[in-house]
mmCIF file of C-alpha atoms in Angstrom:
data_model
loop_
_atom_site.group_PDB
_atom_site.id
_atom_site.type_symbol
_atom_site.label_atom_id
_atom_site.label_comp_id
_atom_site.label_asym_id
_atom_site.label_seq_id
_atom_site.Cartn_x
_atom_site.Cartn_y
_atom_site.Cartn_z
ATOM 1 C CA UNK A 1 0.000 0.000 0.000
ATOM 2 C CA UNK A 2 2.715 2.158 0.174
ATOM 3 C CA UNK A 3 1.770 3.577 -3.509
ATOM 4 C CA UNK A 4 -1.528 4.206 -2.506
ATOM 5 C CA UNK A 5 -3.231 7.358 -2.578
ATOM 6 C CA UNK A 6 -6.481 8.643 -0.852
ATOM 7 C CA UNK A 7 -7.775 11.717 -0.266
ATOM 8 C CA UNK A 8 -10.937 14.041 0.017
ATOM 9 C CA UNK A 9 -12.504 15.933 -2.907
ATOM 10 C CA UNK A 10 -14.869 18.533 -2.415
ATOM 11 C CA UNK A 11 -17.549 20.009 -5.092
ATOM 12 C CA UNK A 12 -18.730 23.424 -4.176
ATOM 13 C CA UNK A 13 -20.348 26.276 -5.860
ATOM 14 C CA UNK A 14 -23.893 28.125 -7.022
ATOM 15 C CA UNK A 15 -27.033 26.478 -6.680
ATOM 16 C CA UNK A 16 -27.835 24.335 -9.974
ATOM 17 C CA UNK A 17 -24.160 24.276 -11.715
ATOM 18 C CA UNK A 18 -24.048 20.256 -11.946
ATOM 19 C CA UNK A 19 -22.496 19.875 -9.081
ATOM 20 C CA UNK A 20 -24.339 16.219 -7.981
ATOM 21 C CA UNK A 21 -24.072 15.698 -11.550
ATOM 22 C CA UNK A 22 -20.735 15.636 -11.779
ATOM 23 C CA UNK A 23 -20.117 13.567 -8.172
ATOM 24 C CA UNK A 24 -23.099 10.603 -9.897
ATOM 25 C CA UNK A 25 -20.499 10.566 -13.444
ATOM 26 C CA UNK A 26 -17.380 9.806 -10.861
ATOM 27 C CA UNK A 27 -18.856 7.527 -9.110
ATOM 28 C CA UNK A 28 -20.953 5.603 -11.585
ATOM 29 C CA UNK A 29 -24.458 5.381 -9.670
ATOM 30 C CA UNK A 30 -27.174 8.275 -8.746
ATOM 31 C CA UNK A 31 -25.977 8.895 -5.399
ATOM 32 C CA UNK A 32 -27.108 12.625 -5.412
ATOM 33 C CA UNK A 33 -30.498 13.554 -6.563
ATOM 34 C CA UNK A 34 -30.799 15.917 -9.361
ATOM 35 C CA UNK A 35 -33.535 18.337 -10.725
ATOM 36 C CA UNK A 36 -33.670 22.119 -12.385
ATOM 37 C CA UNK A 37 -34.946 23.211 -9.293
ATOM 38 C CA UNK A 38 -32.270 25.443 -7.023
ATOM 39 C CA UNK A 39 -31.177 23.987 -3.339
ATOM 40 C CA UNK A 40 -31.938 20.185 -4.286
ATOM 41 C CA UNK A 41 -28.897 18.916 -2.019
ATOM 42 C CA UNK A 42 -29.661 19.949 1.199
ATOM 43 C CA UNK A 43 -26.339 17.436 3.086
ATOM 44 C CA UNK A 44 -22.945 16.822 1.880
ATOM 45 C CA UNK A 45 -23.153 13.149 0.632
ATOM 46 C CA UNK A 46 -20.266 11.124 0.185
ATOM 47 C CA UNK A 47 -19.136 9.058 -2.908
ATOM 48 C CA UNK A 48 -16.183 6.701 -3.079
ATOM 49 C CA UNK A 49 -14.302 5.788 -6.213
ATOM 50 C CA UNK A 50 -12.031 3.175 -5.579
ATOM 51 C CA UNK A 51 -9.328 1.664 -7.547
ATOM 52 C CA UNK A 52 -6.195 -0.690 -7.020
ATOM 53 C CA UNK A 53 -4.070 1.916 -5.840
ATOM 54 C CA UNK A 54 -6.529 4.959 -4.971
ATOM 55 C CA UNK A 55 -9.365 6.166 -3.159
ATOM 56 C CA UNK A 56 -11.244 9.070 -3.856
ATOM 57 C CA UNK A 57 -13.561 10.194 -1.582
ATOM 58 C CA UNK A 58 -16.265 12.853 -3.448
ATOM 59 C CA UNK A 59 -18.323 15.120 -1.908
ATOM 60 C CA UNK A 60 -21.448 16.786 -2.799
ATOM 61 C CA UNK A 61 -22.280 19.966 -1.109
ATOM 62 C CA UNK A 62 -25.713 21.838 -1.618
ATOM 63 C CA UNK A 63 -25.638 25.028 -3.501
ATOM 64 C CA UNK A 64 -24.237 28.256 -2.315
ATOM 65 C CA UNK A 65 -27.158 31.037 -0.819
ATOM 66 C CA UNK A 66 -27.231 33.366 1.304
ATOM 67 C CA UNK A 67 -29.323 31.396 4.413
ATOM 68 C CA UNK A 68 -33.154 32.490 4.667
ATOM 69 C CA UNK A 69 -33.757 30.413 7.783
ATOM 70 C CA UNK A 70 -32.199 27.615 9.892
ATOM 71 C CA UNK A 71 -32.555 25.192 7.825
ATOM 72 C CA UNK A 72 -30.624 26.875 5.154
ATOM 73 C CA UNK A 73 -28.029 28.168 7.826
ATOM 74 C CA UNK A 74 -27.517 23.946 8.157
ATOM 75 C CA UNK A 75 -27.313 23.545 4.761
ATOM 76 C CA UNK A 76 -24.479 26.467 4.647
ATOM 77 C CA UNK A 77 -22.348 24.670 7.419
ATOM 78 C CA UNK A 78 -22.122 21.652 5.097
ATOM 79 C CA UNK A 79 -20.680 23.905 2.939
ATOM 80 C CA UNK A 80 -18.253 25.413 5.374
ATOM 81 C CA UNK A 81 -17.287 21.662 6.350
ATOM 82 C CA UNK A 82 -15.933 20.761 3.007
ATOM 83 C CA UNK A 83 -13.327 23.362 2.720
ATOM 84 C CA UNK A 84 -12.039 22.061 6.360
ATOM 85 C CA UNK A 85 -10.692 18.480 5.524
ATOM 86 C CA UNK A 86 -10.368 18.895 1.545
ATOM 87 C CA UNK A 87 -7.430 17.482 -0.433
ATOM 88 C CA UNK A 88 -8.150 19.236 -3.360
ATOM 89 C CA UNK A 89 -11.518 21.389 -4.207
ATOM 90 C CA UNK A 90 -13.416 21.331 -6.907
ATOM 91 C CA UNK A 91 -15.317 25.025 -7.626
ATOM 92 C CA UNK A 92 -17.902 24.492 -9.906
ATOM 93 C CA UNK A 93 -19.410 27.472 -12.061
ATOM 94 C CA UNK A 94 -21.216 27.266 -15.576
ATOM 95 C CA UNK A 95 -21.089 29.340 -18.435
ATOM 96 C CA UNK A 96 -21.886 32.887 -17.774
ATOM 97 C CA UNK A 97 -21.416 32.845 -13.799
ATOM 98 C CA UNK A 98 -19.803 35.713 -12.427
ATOM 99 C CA UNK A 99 -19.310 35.017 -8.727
ATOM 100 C CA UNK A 100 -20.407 32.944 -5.979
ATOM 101 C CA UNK A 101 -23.925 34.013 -3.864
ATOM 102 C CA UNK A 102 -21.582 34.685 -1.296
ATOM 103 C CA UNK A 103 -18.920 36.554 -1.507
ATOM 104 C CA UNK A 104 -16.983 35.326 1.619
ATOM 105 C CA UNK A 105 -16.917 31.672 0.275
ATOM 106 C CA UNK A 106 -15.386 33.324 -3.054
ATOM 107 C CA UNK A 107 -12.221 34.952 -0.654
ATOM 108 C CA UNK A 108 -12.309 31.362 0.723
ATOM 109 C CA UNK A 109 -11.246 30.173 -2.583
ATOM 110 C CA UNK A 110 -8.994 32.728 -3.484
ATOM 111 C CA UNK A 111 -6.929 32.369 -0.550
ATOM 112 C CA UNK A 112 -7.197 28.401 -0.543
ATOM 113 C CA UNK A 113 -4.233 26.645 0.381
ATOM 114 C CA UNK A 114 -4.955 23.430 -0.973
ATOM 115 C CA UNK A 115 -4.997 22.733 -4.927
ATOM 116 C CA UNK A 116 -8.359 24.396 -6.501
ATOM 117 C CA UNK A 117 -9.861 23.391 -10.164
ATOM 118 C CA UNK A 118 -12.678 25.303 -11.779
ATOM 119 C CA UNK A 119 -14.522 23.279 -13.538
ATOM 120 C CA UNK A 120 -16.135 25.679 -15.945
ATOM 121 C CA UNK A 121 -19.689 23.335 -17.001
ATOM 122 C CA UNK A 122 -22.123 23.194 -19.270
ATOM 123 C CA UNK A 123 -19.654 23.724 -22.257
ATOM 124 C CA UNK A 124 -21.908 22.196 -24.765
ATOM 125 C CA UNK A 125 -24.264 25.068 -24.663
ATOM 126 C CA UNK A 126 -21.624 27.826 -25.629
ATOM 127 C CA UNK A 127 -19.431 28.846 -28.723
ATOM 128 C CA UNK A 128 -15.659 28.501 -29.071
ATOM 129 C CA UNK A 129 -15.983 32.335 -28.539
ATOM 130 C CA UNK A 130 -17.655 32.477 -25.318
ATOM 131 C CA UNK A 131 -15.686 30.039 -24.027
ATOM 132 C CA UNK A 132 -12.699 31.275 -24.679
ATOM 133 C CA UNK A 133 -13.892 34.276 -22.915
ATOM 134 C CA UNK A 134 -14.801 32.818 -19.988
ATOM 135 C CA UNK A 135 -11.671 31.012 -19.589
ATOM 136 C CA UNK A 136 -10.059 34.677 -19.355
ATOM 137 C CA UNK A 137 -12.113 35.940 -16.701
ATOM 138 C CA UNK A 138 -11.686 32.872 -14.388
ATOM 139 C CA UNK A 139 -7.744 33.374 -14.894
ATOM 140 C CA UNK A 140 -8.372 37.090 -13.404
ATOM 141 C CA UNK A 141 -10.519 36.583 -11.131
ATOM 142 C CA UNK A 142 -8.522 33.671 -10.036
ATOM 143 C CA UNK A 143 -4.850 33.270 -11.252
ATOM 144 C CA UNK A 144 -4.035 30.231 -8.872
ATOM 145 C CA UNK A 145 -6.342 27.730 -9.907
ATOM 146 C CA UNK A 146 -6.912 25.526 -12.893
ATOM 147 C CA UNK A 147 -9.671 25.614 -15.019
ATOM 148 C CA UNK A 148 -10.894 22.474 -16.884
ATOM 149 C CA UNK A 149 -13.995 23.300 -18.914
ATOM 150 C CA UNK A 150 -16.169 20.400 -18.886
ATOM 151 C CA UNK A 151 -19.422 18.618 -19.780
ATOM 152 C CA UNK A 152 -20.757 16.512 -16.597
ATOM 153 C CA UNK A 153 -24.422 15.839 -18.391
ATOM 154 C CA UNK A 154 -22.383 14.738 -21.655
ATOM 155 C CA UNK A 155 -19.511 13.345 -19.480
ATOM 156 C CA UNK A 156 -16.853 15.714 -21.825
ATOM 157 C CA UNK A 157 -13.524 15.677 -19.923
ATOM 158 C CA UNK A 158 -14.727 13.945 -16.359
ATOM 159 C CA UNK A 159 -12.341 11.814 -17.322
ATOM 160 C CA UNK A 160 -9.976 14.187 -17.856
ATOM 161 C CA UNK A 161 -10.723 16.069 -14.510
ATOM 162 C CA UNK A 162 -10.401 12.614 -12.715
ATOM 163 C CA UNK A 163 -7.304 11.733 -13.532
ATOM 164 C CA UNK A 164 -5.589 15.029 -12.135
ATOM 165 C CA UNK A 165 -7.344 14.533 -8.748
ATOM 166 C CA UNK A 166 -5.234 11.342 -9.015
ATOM 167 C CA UNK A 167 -1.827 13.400 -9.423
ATOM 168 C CA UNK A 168 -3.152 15.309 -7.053
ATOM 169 C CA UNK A 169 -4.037 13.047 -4.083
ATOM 170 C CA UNK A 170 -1.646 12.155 -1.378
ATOM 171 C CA UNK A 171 -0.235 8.963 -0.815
ATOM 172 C CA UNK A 172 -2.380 7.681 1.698
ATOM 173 C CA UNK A 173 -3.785 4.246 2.822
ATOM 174 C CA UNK A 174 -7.370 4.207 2.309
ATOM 175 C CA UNK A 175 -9.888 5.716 4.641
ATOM 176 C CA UNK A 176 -12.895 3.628 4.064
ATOM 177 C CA UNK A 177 -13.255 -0.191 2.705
ATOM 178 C CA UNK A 178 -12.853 -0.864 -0.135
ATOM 179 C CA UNK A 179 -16.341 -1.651 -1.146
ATOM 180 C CA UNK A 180 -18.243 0.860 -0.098
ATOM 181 C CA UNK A 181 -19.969 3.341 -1.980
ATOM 182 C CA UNK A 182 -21.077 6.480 0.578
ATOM 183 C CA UNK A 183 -21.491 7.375 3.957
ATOM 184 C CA UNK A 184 -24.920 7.248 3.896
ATOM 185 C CA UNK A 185 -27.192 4.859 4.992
ATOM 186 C CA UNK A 186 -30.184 3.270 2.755
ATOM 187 C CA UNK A 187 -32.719 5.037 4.459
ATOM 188 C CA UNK A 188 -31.133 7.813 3.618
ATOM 189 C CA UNK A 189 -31.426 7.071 -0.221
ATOM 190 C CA UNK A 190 -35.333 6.041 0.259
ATOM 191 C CA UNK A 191 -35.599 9.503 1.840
ATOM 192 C CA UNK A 192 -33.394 11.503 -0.889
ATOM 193 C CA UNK A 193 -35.876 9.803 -3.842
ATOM 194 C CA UNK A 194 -39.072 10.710 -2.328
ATOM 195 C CA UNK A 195 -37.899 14.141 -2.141
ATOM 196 C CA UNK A 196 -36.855 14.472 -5.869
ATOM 197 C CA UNK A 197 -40.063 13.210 -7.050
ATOM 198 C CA UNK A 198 -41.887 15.803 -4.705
ATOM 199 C CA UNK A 199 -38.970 18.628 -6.367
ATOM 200 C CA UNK A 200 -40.301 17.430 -9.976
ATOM 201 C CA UNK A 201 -44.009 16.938 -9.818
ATOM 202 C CA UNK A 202 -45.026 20.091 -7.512
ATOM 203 C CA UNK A 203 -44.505 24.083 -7.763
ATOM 204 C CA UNK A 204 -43.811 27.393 -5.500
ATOM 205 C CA UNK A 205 -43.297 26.564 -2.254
ATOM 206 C CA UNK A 206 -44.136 22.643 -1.488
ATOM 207 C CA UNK A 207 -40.613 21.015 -2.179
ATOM 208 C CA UNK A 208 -38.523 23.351 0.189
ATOM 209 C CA UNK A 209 -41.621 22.832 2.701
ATOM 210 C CA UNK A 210 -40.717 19.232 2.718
ATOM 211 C CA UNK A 211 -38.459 16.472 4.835
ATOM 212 C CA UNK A 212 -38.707 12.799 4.491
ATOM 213 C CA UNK A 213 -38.640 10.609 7.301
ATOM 214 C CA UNK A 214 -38.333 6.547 6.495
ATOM 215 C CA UNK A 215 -39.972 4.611 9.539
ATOM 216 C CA UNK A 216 -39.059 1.287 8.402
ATOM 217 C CA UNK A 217 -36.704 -0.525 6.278
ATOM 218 C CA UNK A 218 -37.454 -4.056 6.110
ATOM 219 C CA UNK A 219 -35.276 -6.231 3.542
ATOM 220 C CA UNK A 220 -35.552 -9.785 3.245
ATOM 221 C CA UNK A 221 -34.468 -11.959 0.023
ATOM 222 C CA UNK A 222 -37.536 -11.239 -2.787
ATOM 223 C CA UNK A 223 -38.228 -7.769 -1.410
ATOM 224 C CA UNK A 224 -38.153 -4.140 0.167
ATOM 225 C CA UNK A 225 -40.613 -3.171 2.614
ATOM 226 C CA UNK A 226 -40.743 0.605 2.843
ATOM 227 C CA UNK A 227 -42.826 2.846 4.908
ATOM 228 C CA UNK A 228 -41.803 6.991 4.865
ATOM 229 C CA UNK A 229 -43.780 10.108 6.192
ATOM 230 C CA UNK A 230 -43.492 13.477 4.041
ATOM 231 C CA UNK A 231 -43.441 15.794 6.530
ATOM 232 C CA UNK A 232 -44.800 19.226 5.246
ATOM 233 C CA UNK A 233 -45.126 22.595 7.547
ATOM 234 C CA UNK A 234 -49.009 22.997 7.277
ATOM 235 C CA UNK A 235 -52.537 21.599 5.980
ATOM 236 C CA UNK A 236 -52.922 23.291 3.155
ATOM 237 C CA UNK A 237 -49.593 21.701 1.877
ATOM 238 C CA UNK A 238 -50.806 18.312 2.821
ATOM 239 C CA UNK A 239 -54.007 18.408 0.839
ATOM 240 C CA UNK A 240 -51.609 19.498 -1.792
ATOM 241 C CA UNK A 241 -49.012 16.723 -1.061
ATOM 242 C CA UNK A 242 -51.926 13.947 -1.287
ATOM 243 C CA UNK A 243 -54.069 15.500 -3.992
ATOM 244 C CA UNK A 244 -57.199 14.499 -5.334
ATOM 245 C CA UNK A 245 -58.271 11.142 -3.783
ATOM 246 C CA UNK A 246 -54.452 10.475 -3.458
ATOM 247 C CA UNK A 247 -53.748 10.768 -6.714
ATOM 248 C CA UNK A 248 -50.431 12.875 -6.166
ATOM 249 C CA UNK A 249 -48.874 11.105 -3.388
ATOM 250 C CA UNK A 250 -49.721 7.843 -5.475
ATOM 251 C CA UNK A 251 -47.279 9.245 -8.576
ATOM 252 C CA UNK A 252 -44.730 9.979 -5.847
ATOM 253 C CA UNK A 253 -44.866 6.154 -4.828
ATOM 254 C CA UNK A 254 -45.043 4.518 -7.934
ATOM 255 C CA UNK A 255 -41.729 6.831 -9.157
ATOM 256 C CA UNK A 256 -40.035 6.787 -6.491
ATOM 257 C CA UNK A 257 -40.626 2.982 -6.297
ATOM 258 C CA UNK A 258 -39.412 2.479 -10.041
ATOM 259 C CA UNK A 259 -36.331 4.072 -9.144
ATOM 260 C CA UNK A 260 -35.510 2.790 -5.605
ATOM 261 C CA UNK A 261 -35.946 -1.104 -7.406
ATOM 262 C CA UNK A 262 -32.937 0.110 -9.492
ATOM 263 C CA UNK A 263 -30.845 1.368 -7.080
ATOM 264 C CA UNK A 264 -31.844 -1.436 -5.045
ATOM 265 C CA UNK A 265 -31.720 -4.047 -7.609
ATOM 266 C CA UNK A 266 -34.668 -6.000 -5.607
ATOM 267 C CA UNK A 267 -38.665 -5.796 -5.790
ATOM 268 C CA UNK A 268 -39.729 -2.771 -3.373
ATOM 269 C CA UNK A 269 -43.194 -2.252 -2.023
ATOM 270 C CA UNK A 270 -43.301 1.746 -0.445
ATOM 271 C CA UNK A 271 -46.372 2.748 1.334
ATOM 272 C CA UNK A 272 -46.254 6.944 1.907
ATOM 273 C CA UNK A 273 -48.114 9.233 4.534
ATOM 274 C CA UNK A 274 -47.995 12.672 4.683
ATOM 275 C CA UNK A 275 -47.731 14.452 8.558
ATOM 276 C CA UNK A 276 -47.881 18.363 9.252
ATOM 277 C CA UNK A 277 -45.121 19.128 11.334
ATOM 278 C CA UNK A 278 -45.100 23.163 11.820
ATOM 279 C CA UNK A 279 -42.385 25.471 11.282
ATOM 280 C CA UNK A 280 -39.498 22.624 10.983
ATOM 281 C CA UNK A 281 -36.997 24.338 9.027
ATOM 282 C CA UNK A 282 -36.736 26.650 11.980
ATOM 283 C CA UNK A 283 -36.554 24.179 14.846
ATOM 284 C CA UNK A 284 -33.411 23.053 16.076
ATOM 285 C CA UNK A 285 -34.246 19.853 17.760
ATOM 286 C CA UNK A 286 -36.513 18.919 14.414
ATOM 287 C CA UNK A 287 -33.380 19.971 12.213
ATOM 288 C CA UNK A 288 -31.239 17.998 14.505
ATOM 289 C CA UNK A 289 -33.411 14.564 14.039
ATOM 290 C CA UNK A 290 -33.194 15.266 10.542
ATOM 291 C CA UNK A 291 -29.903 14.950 10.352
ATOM 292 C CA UNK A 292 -29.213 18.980 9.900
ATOM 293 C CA UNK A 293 -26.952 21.033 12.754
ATOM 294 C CA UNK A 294 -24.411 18.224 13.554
#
């Protein structure tokens, strides 16, 4: 092992860059969940990419904002985490960005210590021209860092950006066995593709009123028996949740089902109830049990 390198790689940047894009194309399964729809990672989720002689150890952070209540403060302190124990960060801006949301993450950067690359995304939506001025203003704004324009949707240089981590690593033993995947648990992953379905199929303010609680996981050979609770901050958003004679909450299942049975790679049977539980995104001990102000 003395060849071996390991290390910690962190993704940061705006809300809706590609950010859990980019960590899924690394690590080769949908480990973050992923729609158009800003503040969609709300924890820092762990991948791991192992190889004979390496271990990289990805993580997904949720989108830069400036915090509108606790929960968002939370989210924000994931944020703040990753620049603690990184081996090399990844800053992640699309074509057209200017800055970060917050400008004190931004002097972060600038004064990082540790080896920075900006992966400048979404490439396949702009001209040679625009690109190549964009490339400029990174290298102004910030002359230390690399810049690796990229593709993560179309997978154009992740490859590419991959194998420099590698250079880039320490030698290190590994920090995790070899054949695991995340940090997370599978609840957590029941939880994480409920909430994606509720981010696609409803508007305004329902998703961002939501958490997802999984009561019971039971797994035996032929099958997954799943029960989870949408919690939602009042009645009128639970009327919403559940729709007309369930008809809503029954898309939810049946999606979210389809896509848990892949990730799963086993028959699951998910039965879903919907609980008002007022004002959590500003209570501590709620945002605690969720798994938010560790």
């Amino acid at each position: 092992m003395k060849d071996h390198k390991a290390g910690f790689v962190n993704i940061i940047g705006n809300p809706n860059v590609g950010k859990s894009t980019l960590m899924n194309a690394f690590v080769g399964e949908k480990l973050s969940i992923i729609t158009s729809k800003a503040q969609t990672t709300r924890h820092r989720i762990l991948g791991i990419v192992n190889g004979d002689d390496f271990q990289v150890i990805l993580s997904d952070t949720p989108g830069i904002i400036k915090p509108a209540y606790d929960l968002q403060s939370s989210m924000m302190d994931f944020v703040k985490s990753a620049f603690d124990d990184a081996d090399v960060l990844l800053y992640m801006v699309e074509i057209g960005e200017k800055a970060l949301k917050d400008e004190n993450f931004f002097v972060k950067i600038k004064n990082s210590k540790i080896p920075v690359l900006l992966l400048l995304n979404k490439i396949d939506s702009a001209s040679q021209e625009l690109l190549e001025e964009q490339v400029q203003y990174w290298q102004e704004q910030l002359p230390s860092v690399e810049i690796h324009p990229i593709s993560a949707l179309q997978n154009f240089n992740v490859r590419g950006v991959f194998e420099r981590i590698l250079e880039l690593l320490p030698v290190s033993p590994p920090y995790y066995p070899k054949d695991q995947l995340t940090d997370k648990p599978e609840r957590f992953f029941v939880n994480e593709t409920i909430r994606e379905k509720i981010l696609l199929y409803y508007k305004k303010e329902i998703p961002y009123a939501v958490e997802v609680e999984t009561e019971e996981f039971l797994e035996d050979e032929e099958i997954i028996r799943i029960r989870s609770v949408i919690m939602v901050e009042r009645d009128s958003q639970k009327g919403i949740i559940i729709g007309h004679k369930g008809s809503a909450l029954k898309k939810v299942g049946v999606e979210a089902r389809k896509d848990l049975e892949q990730f799963f790679d086993k028959q699951v049977h998910i039965e879903l109830y919907v609980k008002v539980n007022k004002n959590w995104r500003n209570d501590t001990r709620q945002l605690k049990r969720f798994g938010y102000n560790k």
